[in-house]
Structure formats: structure tokens, C-alpha cells
């Protein structure tokens, strides 16, 4: 099951208490203080797991706690430090404060490990309090309590190319044709209910990752339909590919304008993202490209390419792969080898 959000409580470990102890040995009548310090509590650490792709492991469990530090012991023995709590998340996960919404950590390509909470410091044993005036101190410190935090985990997929289009325009068929992804494909609205990632092979040395997300409907940026649940997954994509349906009742110019408006409403930065356009199902109906070219010519932000394709007959699909690769290379995007 694809799970892209979860909220949990995390706790760092408490510091162990210092010990009150005095040396007791044969022939030592009045041994001095020898109480050891308490151990430090465990930290809460979040790190990327390259084998994880969803947040499904967080379903059914809300509380995660690091180990407490052990108490100090006689003979100046320091208590054992508490074991750190290491929480593993997929690449692309954001950690947010549940109450304020502040982003505490963002695991993109450059960040793979973050210490979220520090464990409590261990208390000092009575040996630490021996002075010239007080040769036999009888007190020690308690350990400092750990910290706690209510956080929200939000997974935003990281891909080179994100497919943008209405439901049932052929995005799933396209990604299954171009890549190794095998999404469910059927002739009804919202076949795709979860995002899919696929690796598209350009040649023996180059490839890129494509993301297929559920179709956009009008009002999605305001939460209508699947709304924000899927729009967030194209925030990290480096290049957008608009998939327009040449056989749909709605003309391709209206489709393009409506989709662009929803992206801009959701995040103005998305409307400035580099993009290309494909008109799908050209085997069913030849698309009218002149009007789309004329519309794009009026925009300051123009597509890298406009291509008619058919994922079913593979018409134009190879040209699309090379067009995407060239567009991303012109942007300086790194590709997998």
C-alpha cells in the first residue's frame, strides 16, 4: 500500500541519575565518594532508507522512544548511554512540526541523516562534588529528561519528469510503455489512485525517472477530488510533461490552460517549471496542433516541445524519450548512468 503521510510522537531518552556511593574496602576505614555519572539518553535520528518507497511502516504505531541512559554506579563507573532511536524514511520525506507546520528536515538528494532530538544529559555522581570543605558529599544529580515532539512525515516523490494531465488521458499507458512501471490501466476515471515511478532507459548509459500521478481535475489545488494528496508529488520533479487528450471532448487548448491554472494556484513556482507537451491518442484522432502552438506563442514561458503520440501504437514515443532527455540535459539535470 502506498502511504505518503503519517504523524507520530518521538521521544529522546532520559539521562541516567548519578550515583551516591562511598568506597568500601578492607582496611579502608573511611573511603571517599566514588559514585559514577549517569549515562546520556539516546538521540532521535532520522535517516534515509534507499530501499523504502512509502511510509507504510508507520501505520498502526504512533509512539517512538529512544532508550534511557543507565544510572551511575560505585567505583566511578559511568552508566551506559541510551541507545539512539534511528527512524528510517524514504528519500523525499519532509519532517514537519505537527502544530506549527514548520519544516524541521527535508530529505532531498543532499540530506540523508538528521539528528532530530538530543538525548538528556546524565546526572553527576557524588564523586564530582567532593571539595576541600566537603570530603563526603551525599548528593548526586538526577539525569535530565529527554525531549518529545509531535511530527508529521510527508513524502514527496523525487523524479526527473512528472506527468500532468486529466484523468484517463493515457498517462499510465505512457509510463508503462516508456518505463518498467506497471500501473493499473483501464478505461475509467481515476484508474491511478497512487503515484508510480518508472525508470526510462534512453540508451545503455543514460536513464531518467518518470512519475505518474493521479489525474488533475478542476479545483484540485483547493483540495477537490484527490487534490493536495497528489499535487505535492510534482513539487520536486525537475521537468513537467503535460499529457493532453486529443480525443477528449474538451479541446487541448482548454485542457492545457486549466491544468496550468491548477498548478499555479497550488504553487506559483510550478508554473515556472520547465515543461513539454504531448497530445496522446493520436491514433484515435489527429490532433489540431496549430491552435496549441498559437496559444503557447503568447506565453512568456514556452514548452520545450509539442509532440503528438500514441502510447498504444508507440507512435512518437521514442522521439519523446529523446526530446525529454535533451530538454533535461539543456537544463543541466543530472541523469543516472
mmCIF file of C-alpha atoms in Angstrom:
data_model
loop_
_atom_site.group_PDB
_atom_site.id
_atom_site.type_symbol
_atom_site.label_atom_id
_atom_site.label_comp_id
_atom_site.label_asym_id
_atom_site.label_seq_id
_atom_site.Cartn_x
_atom_site.Cartn_y
_atom_site.Cartn_z
ATOM 1 C CA UNK A 1 0.000 0.000 0.000
ATOM 2 C CA UNK A 2 1.321 3.440 -0.921
ATOM 3 C CA UNK A 3 1.253 5.687 2.156
ATOM 4 C CA UNK A 4 2.612 9.214 1.745
ATOM 5 C CA UNK A 5 1.858 10.827 5.126
ATOM 6 C CA UNK A 6 1.900 9.909 8.805
ATOM 7 C CA UNK A 7 2.001 11.702 12.146
ATOM 8 C CA UNK A 8 3.930 10.261 15.084
ATOM 9 C CA UNK A 9 5.305 11.187 18.515
ATOM 10 C CA UNK A 10 9.055 10.858 19.087
ATOM 11 C CA UNK A 11 10.886 10.904 22.439
ATOM 12 C CA UNK A 12 14.596 11.112 23.156
ATOM 13 C CA UNK A 13 15.930 9.121 26.121
ATOM 14 C CA UNK A 14 16.244 10.424 29.667
ATOM 15 C CA UNK A 15 19.693 10.857 31.165
ATOM 16 C CA UNK A 16 20.622 8.384 33.896
ATOM 17 C CA UNK A 17 20.942 9.537 37.523
ATOM 18 C CA UNK A 18 24.336 9.975 39.172
ATOM 19 C CA UNK A 19 25.188 7.537 41.961
ATOM 20 C CA UNK A 20 25.787 8.247 45.657
ATOM 21 C CA UNK A 21 28.414 5.800 46.802
ATOM 22 C CA UNK A 22 31.485 5.599 49.073
ATOM 23 C CA UNK A 23 34.490 3.371 48.691
ATOM 24 C CA UNK A 24 34.218 0.347 50.940
ATOM 25 C CA UNK A 25 37.244 -1.948 51.052
ATOM 26 C CA UNK A 26 39.066 -3.987 53.660
ATOM 27 C CA UNK A 27 41.477 -1.845 55.618
ATOM 28 C CA UNK A 28 39.903 1.332 54.182
ATOM 29 C CA UNK A 29 38.007 2.777 57.116
ATOM 30 C CA UNK A 30 36.666 5.956 55.541
ATOM 31 C CA UNK A 31 36.696 5.632 51.785
ATOM 32 C CA UNK A 32 35.921 8.696 49.735
ATOM 33 C CA UNK A 33 32.939 9.228 47.433
ATOM 34 C CA UNK A 34 33.055 7.067 44.295
ATOM 35 C CA UNK A 35 29.598 7.478 42.754
ATOM 36 C CA UNK A 36 29.736 7.498 38.933
ATOM 37 C CA UNK A 37 27.854 9.717 36.481
ATOM 38 C CA UNK A 38 24.644 8.691 34.751
ATOM 39 C CA UNK A 39 24.681 7.788 31.062
ATOM 40 C CA UNK A 40 23.346 10.081 28.344
ATOM 41 C CA UNK A 41 19.889 9.369 26.931
ATOM 42 C CA UNK A 42 19.566 8.180 23.348
ATOM 43 C CA UNK A 43 19.073 10.661 20.493
ATOM 44 C CA UNK A 44 16.292 10.557 17.894
ATOM 45 C CA UNK A 45 17.856 10.317 14.430
ATOM 46 C CA UNK A 46 16.038 10.319 11.103
ATOM 47 C CA UNK A 47 17.848 8.852 8.110
ATOM 48 C CA UNK A 48 17.073 7.862 4.537
ATOM 49 C CA UNK A 49 16.464 4.220 3.664
ATOM 50 C CA UNK A 50 17.151 3.729 -0.041
ATOM 51 C CA UNK A 51 15.000 0.586 -0.043
ATOM 52 C CA UNK A 52 11.884 2.327 1.321
ATOM 53 C CA UNK A 53 9.365 3.906 -1.032
ATOM 54 C CA UNK A 54 6.348 4.629 1.182
ATOM 55 C CA UNK A 55 5.548 5.497 4.808
ATOM 56 C CA UNK A 56 3.512 2.322 5.296
ATOM 57 C CA UNK A 57 5.761 1.174 8.175
ATOM 58 C CA UNK A 58 4.322 3.966 10.337
ATOM 59 C CA UNK A 59 0.744 2.703 10.103
ATOM 60 C CA UNK A 60 -0.570 1.436 13.440
ATOM 61 C CA UNK A 61 2.255 2.806 15.589
ATOM 62 C CA UNK A 62 2.278 6.361 16.951
ATOM 63 C CA UNK A 63 4.984 6.494 19.641
ATOM 64 C CA UNK A 64 8.720 6.032 19.121
ATOM 65 C CA UNK A 65 11.171 6.379 22.044
ATOM 66 C CA UNK A 66 14.945 6.219 22.355
ATOM 67 C CA UNK A 67 16.462 4.296 25.291
ATOM 68 C CA UNK A 68 17.186 5.984 28.614
ATOM 69 C CA UNK A 69 20.726 6.294 29.923
ATOM 70 C CA UNK A 70 21.685 3.922 32.738
ATOM 71 C CA UNK A 71 22.288 5.180 36.260
ATOM 72 C CA UNK A 72 25.816 5.678 37.549
ATOM 73 C CA UNK A 73 27.413 3.010 39.725
ATOM 74 C CA UNK A 74 30.032 2.722 42.522
ATOM 75 C CA UNK A 75 33.760 2.795 41.809
ATOM 76 C CA UNK A 76 33.361 5.786 39.485
ATOM 77 C CA UNK A 77 31.513 3.678 36.906
ATOM 78 C CA UNK A 78 29.585 5.806 34.418
ATOM 79 C CA UNK A 79 26.200 4.485 33.356
ATOM 80 C CA UNK A 80 25.808 3.185 29.808
ATOM 81 C CA UNK A 81 24.496 5.673 27.272
ATOM 82 C CA UNK A 82 20.993 5.011 25.990
ATOM 83 C CA UNK A 83 20.675 3.508 22.520
ATOM 84 C CA UNK A 84 19.762 6.010 19.825
ATOM 85 C CA UNK A 85 16.422 5.702 18.061
ATOM 86 C CA UNK A 86 17.009 5.600 14.305
ATOM 87 C CA UNK A 87 13.885 6.158 12.201
ATOM 88 C CA UNK A 88 14.239 5.292 8.523
ATOM 89 C CA UNK A 89 12.233 7.136 5.860
ATOM 90 C CA UNK A 90 12.170 7.135 2.047
ATOM 91 C CA UNK A 91 14.110 9.727 0.070
ATOM 92 C CA UNK A 92 11.872 12.756 -0.493
ATOM 93 C CA UNK A 93 10.359 12.780 3.006
ATOM 94 C CA UNK A 94 9.812 16.042 4.845
ATOM 95 C CA UNK A 95 9.644 16.214 8.664
ATOM 96 C CA UNK A 96 7.244 18.905 9.899
ATOM 97 C CA UNK A 97 6.281 20.128 13.336
ATOM 98 C CA UNK A 98 2.702 18.895 13.687
ATOM 99 C CA UNK A 99 1.473 22.011 15.492
ATOM 100 C CA UNK A 100 3.219 24.824 13.600
ATOM 101 C CA UNK A 101 3.818 23.173 10.227
ATOM 102 C CA UNK A 102 7.479 24.256 10.325
ATOM 103 C CA UNK A 103 9.760 22.097 8.172
ATOM 104 C CA UNK A 104 12.302 20.539 10.547
ATOM 105 C CA UNK A 105 14.115 18.402 7.977
ATOM 106 C CA UNK A 106 13.875 17.812 4.243
ATOM 107 C CA UNK A 107 15.406 14.630 2.885
ATOM 108 C CA UNK A 108 16.217 15.537 -0.686
ATOM 109 C CA UNK A 109 19.265 14.406 -2.662
ATOM 110 C CA UNK A 110 21.641 16.358 -0.383
ATOM 111 C CA UNK A 111 20.328 15.372 3.080
ATOM 112 C CA UNK A 112 20.310 11.764 4.241
ATOM 113 C CA UNK A 113 20.657 11.917 8.045
ATOM 114 C CA UNK A 114 19.435 14.404 10.685
ATOM 115 C CA UNK A 115 19.569 14.375 14.483
ATOM 116 C CA UNK A 116 16.057 15.484 15.379
ATOM 117 C CA UNK A 117 16.182 15.344 19.195
ATOM 118 C CA UNK A 118 19.115 15.242 21.613
ATOM 119 C CA UNK A 119 19.002 12.779 24.486
ATOM 120 C CA UNK A 120 19.019 14.042 28.070
ATOM 121 C CA UNK A 121 22.365 14.528 29.771
ATOM 122 C CA UNK A 122 23.305 12.138 32.570
ATOM 123 C CA UNK A 123 23.485 13.412 36.137
ATOM 124 C CA UNK A 124 26.777 13.771 38.016
ATOM 125 C CA UNK A 125 27.677 11.267 40.712
ATOM 126 C CA UNK A 126 28.617 12.342 44.227
ATOM 127 C CA UNK A 127 32.327 11.908 43.462
ATOM 128 C CA UNK A 128 32.053 15.072 41.370
ATOM 129 C CA UNK A 129 31.023 17.146 44.398
ATOM 130 C CA UNK A 130 33.969 16.364 46.672
ATOM 131 C CA UNK A 131 35.701 19.549 47.835
ATOM 132 C CA UNK A 132 38.234 20.526 50.494
ATOM 133 C CA UNK A 133 35.374 21.521 52.785
ATOM 134 C CA UNK A 134 33.062 18.640 51.926
ATOM 135 C CA UNK A 135 35.029 15.418 51.771
ATOM 136 C CA UNK A 136 31.925 13.187 51.858
ATOM 137 C CA UNK A 137 29.141 14.656 49.712
ATOM 138 C CA UNK A 138 25.886 12.719 49.975
ATOM 139 C CA UNK A 139 24.056 14.089 46.982
ATOM 140 C CA UNK A 140 24.156 13.475 43.215
ATOM 141 C CA UNK A 141 22.311 14.887 40.237
ATOM 142 C CA UNK A 142 19.278 13.413 38.575
ATOM 143 C CA UNK A 143 19.502 12.878 34.847
ATOM 144 C CA UNK A 144 17.986 15.476 32.521
ATOM 145 C CA UNK A 145 14.718 14.364 30.950
ATOM 146 C CA UNK A 146 14.614 13.704 27.220
ATOM 147 C CA UNK A 147 12.648 15.803 24.762
ATOM 148 C CA UNK A 148 9.479 14.968 22.891
ATOM 149 C CA UNK A 149 7.984 16.141 19.629
ATOM 150 C CA UNK A 150 4.830 15.547 17.628
ATOM 151 C CA UNK A 151 5.853 15.405 13.967
ATOM 152 C CA UNK A 152 4.255 14.839 10.603
ATOM 153 C CA UNK A 153 6.006 12.879 7.873
ATOM 154 C CA UNK A 154 5.186 13.949 4.309
ATOM 155 C CA UNK A 155 6.559 12.004 1.358
ATOM 156 C CA UNK A 156 7.061 13.937 -1.878
ATOM 157 C CA UNK A 157 8.341 11.787 -4.688
ATOM 158 C CA UNK A 158 11.605 12.768 -6.340
ATOM 159 C CA UNK A 159 11.594 12.277 -10.105
ATOM 160 C CA UNK A 160 13.104 13.865 -13.174
ATOM 161 C CA UNK A 161 9.828 14.050 -15.118
ATOM 162 C CA UNK A 162 6.312 14.384 -13.701
ATOM 163 C CA UNK A 163 3.253 13.614 -15.841
ATOM 164 C CA UNK A 164 0.452 16.190 -15.589
ATOM 165 C CA UNK A 165 -2.986 15.662 -17.098
ATOM 166 C CA UNK A 166 -6.665 14.985 -16.614
ATOM 167 C CA UNK A 167 -7.850 11.523 -15.537
ATOM 168 C CA UNK A 168 -7.887 8.851 -18.232
ATOM 169 C CA UNK A 169 -5.781 10.748 -20.790
ATOM 170 C CA UNK A 170 -3.243 7.946 -21.170
ATOM 171 C CA UNK A 171 -0.585 8.804 -18.558
ATOM 172 C CA UNK A 172 -0.493 5.302 -17.104
ATOM 173 C CA UNK A 173 -0.287 3.737 -20.551
ATOM 174 C CA UNK A 174 2.506 6.139 -21.445
ATOM 175 C CA UNK A 175 4.647 5.406 -18.382
ATOM 176 C CA UNK A 176 4.126 1.658 -18.798
ATOM 177 C CA UNK A 177 5.232 1.957 -22.441
ATOM 178 C CA UNK A 178 8.308 4.072 -21.732
ATOM 179 C CA UNK A 179 9.489 2.523 -18.462
ATOM 180 C CA UNK A 180 9.487 -0.505 -16.184
ATOM 181 C CA UNK A 181 6.472 0.737 -14.179
ATOM 182 C CA UNK A 182 3.314 -1.366 -14.362
ATOM 183 C CA UNK A 183 0.387 0.750 -13.123
ATOM 184 C CA UNK A 184 -3.224 -0.384 -13.369
ATOM 185 C CA UNK A 185 -4.697 0.644 -16.719
ATOM 186 C CA UNK A 186 -8.421 0.746 -17.510
ATOM 187 C CA UNK A 187 -10.929 2.878 -19.376
ATOM 188 C CA UNK A 188 -12.432 4.792 -16.443
ATOM 189 C CA UNK A 189 -11.722 7.928 -14.470
ATOM 190 C CA UNK A 190 -9.114 7.790 -11.692
ATOM 191 C CA UNK A 191 -7.593 4.465 -12.626
ATOM 192 C CA UNK A 192 -4.430 5.785 -10.990
ATOM 193 C CA UNK A 193 -5.056 6.339 -7.297
ATOM 194 C CA UNK A 194 -1.422 6.281 -6.170
ATOM 195 C CA UNK A 195 1.754 7.702 -7.734
ATOM 196 C CA UNK A 196 4.024 5.407 -9.721
ATOM 197 C CA UNK A 197 7.712 5.781 -10.529
ATOM 198 C CA UNK A 198 9.355 4.271 -13.588
ATOM 199 C CA UNK A 199 12.908 4.319 -14.946
ATOM 200 C CA UNK A 200 13.046 5.308 -18.617
ATOM 201 C CA UNK A 201 16.087 3.977 -20.480
ATOM 202 C CA UNK A 202 17.478 6.439 -23.029
ATOM 203 C CA UNK A 203 20.435 4.310 -24.094
ATOM 204 C CA UNK A 204 22.941 1.972 -22.440
ATOM 205 C CA UNK A 205 24.464 4.808 -20.410
ATOM 206 C CA UNK A 206 21.584 7.157 -19.595
ATOM 207 C CA UNK A 207 18.177 6.950 -17.956
ATOM 208 C CA UNK A 208 15.772 9.147 -16.032
ATOM 209 C CA UNK A 209 12.923 8.672 -13.559
ATOM 210 C CA UNK A 210 9.338 9.448 -14.549
ATOM 211 C CA UNK A 211 6.436 9.869 -12.110
ATOM 212 C CA UNK A 212 2.817 9.110 -12.980
ATOM 213 C CA UNK A 213 0.386 10.741 -10.558
ATOM 214 C CA UNK A 214 -3.428 10.648 -10.355
ATOM 215 C CA UNK A 215 -5.191 12.900 -12.848
ATOM 216 C CA UNK A 216 -5.862 16.535 -12.080
ATOM 217 C CA UNK A 217 -9.413 17.890 -12.010
ATOM 218 C CA UNK A 218 -10.558 21.500 -11.783
ATOM 219 C CA UNK A 219 -10.369 22.674 -8.170
ATOM 220 C CA UNK A 220 -7.606 20.191 -7.293
ATOM 221 C CA UNK A 221 -5.405 22.984 -5.920
ATOM 222 C CA UNK A 222 -8.154 23.735 -3.394
ATOM 223 C CA UNK A 223 -8.349 20.101 -2.345
ATOM 224 C CA UNK A 224 -11.161 18.961 -4.657
ATOM 225 C CA UNK A 225 -11.040 15.320 -5.690
ATOM 226 C CA UNK A 226 -7.666 13.869 -4.736
ATOM 227 C CA UNK A 227 -6.423 17.470 -4.618
ATOM 228 C CA UNK A 228 -3.386 18.169 -2.484
ATOM 229 C CA UNK A 229 -2.859 14.439 -1.913
ATOM 230 C CA UNK A 230 -1.143 14.141 -5.290
ATOM 231 C CA UNK A 231 -0.203 17.683 -6.357
ATOM 232 C CA UNK A 232 2.585 17.691 -3.756
ATOM 233 C CA UNK A 233 4.270 14.832 -5.600
ATOM 234 C CA UNK A 234 5.153 17.012 -8.584
ATOM 235 C CA UNK A 235 6.736 19.761 -6.465
ATOM 236 C CA UNK A 236 10.116 18.008 -6.610
ATOM 237 C CA UNK A 237 10.029 16.979 -10.270
ATOM 238 C CA UNK A 238 12.598 18.749 -12.405
ATOM 239 C CA UNK A 239 10.557 18.749 -15.610
ATOM 240 C CA UNK A 240 6.786 18.628 -16.204
ATOM 241 C CA UNK A 241 5.216 16.762 -19.095
ATOM 242 C CA UNK A 242 1.663 17.870 -19.860
ATOM 243 C CA UNK A 243 -0.344 14.981 -21.325
ATOM 244 C CA UNK A 244 -3.309 16.332 -23.298
ATOM 245 C CA UNK A 245 -6.012 14.045 -24.664
ATOM 246 C CA UNK A 246 -6.527 14.606 -28.389
ATOM 247 C CA UNK A 247 -9.717 12.515 -28.340
ATOM 248 C CA UNK A 248 -11.366 14.225 -25.370
ATOM 249 C CA UNK A 249 -14.499 16.373 -25.671
ATOM 250 C CA UNK A 250 -12.574 19.253 -24.114
ATOM 251 C CA UNK A 251 -10.187 20.770 -26.662
ATOM 252 C CA UNK A 252 -6.455 20.553 -25.973
ATOM 253 C CA UNK A 253 -6.012 24.316 -25.501
ATOM 254 C CA UNK A 254 -8.623 24.384 -22.748
ATOM 255 C CA UNK A 255 -7.048 21.332 -21.123
ATOM 256 C CA UNK A 256 -3.629 22.993 -21.120
ATOM 257 C CA UNK A 257 -4.908 26.288 -19.703
ATOM 258 C CA UNK A 258 -6.947 24.583 -16.959
ATOM 259 C CA UNK A 259 -4.047 22.368 -15.904
ATOM 260 C CA UNK A 260 -1.671 25.324 -15.828
ATOM 261 C CA UNK A 261 -4.121 27.293 -13.697
ATOM 262 C CA UNK A 262 -4.379 24.486 -11.118
ATOM 263 C CA UNK A 263 -0.604 24.192 -10.876
ATOM 264 C CA UNK A 264 -0.207 27.952 -10.469
ATOM 265 C CA UNK A 265 -2.898 28.053 -7.769
ATOM 266 C CA UNK A 266 -1.196 25.240 -5.884
ATOM 267 C CA UNK A 267 2.348 26.587 -6.203
ATOM 268 C CA UNK A 268 3.397 29.571 -8.349
ATOM 269 C CA UNK A 269 6.845 28.006 -8.627
ATOM 270 C CA UNK A 270 5.333 25.086 -10.551
ATOM 271 C CA UNK A 271 4.039 27.432 -13.247
ATOM 272 C CA UNK A 272 7.667 28.452 -13.873
ATOM 273 C CA UNK A 273 8.940 24.870 -14.112
ATOM 274 C CA UNK A 274 10.339 23.782 -17.482
ATOM 275 C CA UNK A 275 7.845 21.664 -19.387
ATOM 276 C CA UNK A 276 6.937 19.886 -22.577
ATOM 277 C CA UNK A 277 3.591 18.893 -24.096
ATOM 278 C CA UNK A 278 2.389 15.656 -25.664
ATOM 279 C CA UNK A 279 -1.013 15.080 -27.253
ATOM 280 C CA UNK A 280 -1.990 11.478 -26.592
ATOM 281 C CA UNK A 281 -4.251 9.073 -28.511
ATOM 282 C CA UNK A 282 -3.252 10.478 -31.915
ATOM 283 C CA UNK A 283 -4.058 7.002 -33.325
ATOM 284 C CA UNK A 284 -7.722 7.673 -32.466
ATOM 285 C CA UNK A 285 -7.952 11.267 -33.666
ATOM 286 C CA UNK A 286 -5.408 13.517 -35.351
ATOM 287 C CA UNK A 287 -4.822 16.492 -33.032
ATOM 288 C CA UNK A 288 -5.245 20.117 -34.076
ATOM 289 C CA UNK A 289 -1.823 21.487 -33.221
ATOM 290 C CA UNK A 290 -1.976 24.927 -34.833
ATOM 291 C CA UNK A 291 -4.201 26.399 -32.119
ATOM 292 C CA UNK A 292 -1.982 24.979 -29.364
ATOM 293 C CA UNK A 293 1.163 26.381 -30.997
ATOM 294 C CA UNK A 294 -0.552 29.763 -31.309
ATOM 295 C CA UNK A 295 -1.599 29.675 -27.652
ATOM 296 C CA UNK A 296 1.896 28.754 -26.428
ATOM 297 C CA UNK A 297 3.408 31.520 -28.572
ATOM 298 C CA UNK A 298 1.519 34.080 -26.462
ATOM 299 C CA UNK A 299 3.083 32.771 -23.220
ATOM 300 C CA UNK A 300 6.413 34.057 -21.945
ATOM 301 C CA UNK A 301 7.147 30.571 -20.562
ATOM 302 C CA UNK A 302 7.143 28.273 -23.607
ATOM 303 C CA UNK A 303 7.286 24.468 -23.853
ATOM 304 C CA UNK A 304 10.487 22.727 -24.911
ATOM 305 C CA UNK A 305 8.482 20.673 -27.399
ATOM 306 C CA UNK A 306 4.960 19.759 -28.534
ATOM 307 C CA UNK A 307 4.618 16.178 -29.789
ATOM 308 C CA UNK A 308 1.652 14.041 -30.887
ATOM 309 C CA UNK A 309 1.994 10.463 -29.636
ATOM 310 C CA UNK A 310 0.193 7.182 -29.229
ATOM 311 C CA UNK A 311 1.323 5.024 -26.322
ATOM 312 C CA UNK A 312 -0.734 2.131 -27.702
ATOM 313 C CA UNK A 313 0.870 2.042 -31.174
ATOM 314 C CA UNK A 314 4.165 3.564 -29.881
ATOM 315 C CA UNK A 315 3.898 6.361 -32.436
ATOM 316 C CA UNK A 316 6.225 9.185 -31.353
ATOM 317 C CA UNK A 317 7.227 7.514 -28.071
ATOM 318 C CA UNK A 318 10.897 7.082 -28.945
ATOM 319 C CA UNK A 319 11.068 10.668 -30.178
ATOM 320 C CA UNK A 320 9.518 11.696 -26.846
ATOM 321 C CA UNK A 321 12.218 9.896 -24.833
ATOM 322 C CA UNK A 322 14.982 11.727 -26.708
ATOM 323 C CA UNK A 323 13.118 15.046 -26.510
ATOM 324 C CA UNK A 324 12.816 14.667 -22.720
ATOM 325 C CA UNK A 325 16.467 13.724 -22.402
ATOM 326 C CA UNK A 326 17.622 16.688 -24.488
ATOM 327 C CA UNK A 327 15.374 19.083 -22.575
ATOM 328 C CA UNK A 328 16.716 17.953 -19.203
ATOM 329 C CA UNK A 329 20.288 17.988 -20.463
ATOM 330 C CA UNK A 330 19.820 21.598 -21.565
ATOM 331 C CA UNK A 331 18.700 22.374 -18.012
ATOM 332 C CA UNK A 332 21.812 20.785 -16.569
ATOM 333 C CA UNK A 333 19.866 17.984 -14.882
ATOM 334 C CA UNK A 334 21.955 15.012 -13.811
ATOM 335 C CA UNK A 335 20.853 11.648 -15.142
ATOM 336 C CA UNK A 336 21.509 8.163 -13.917
ATOM 337 C CA UNK A 337 24.099 6.143 -15.715
#
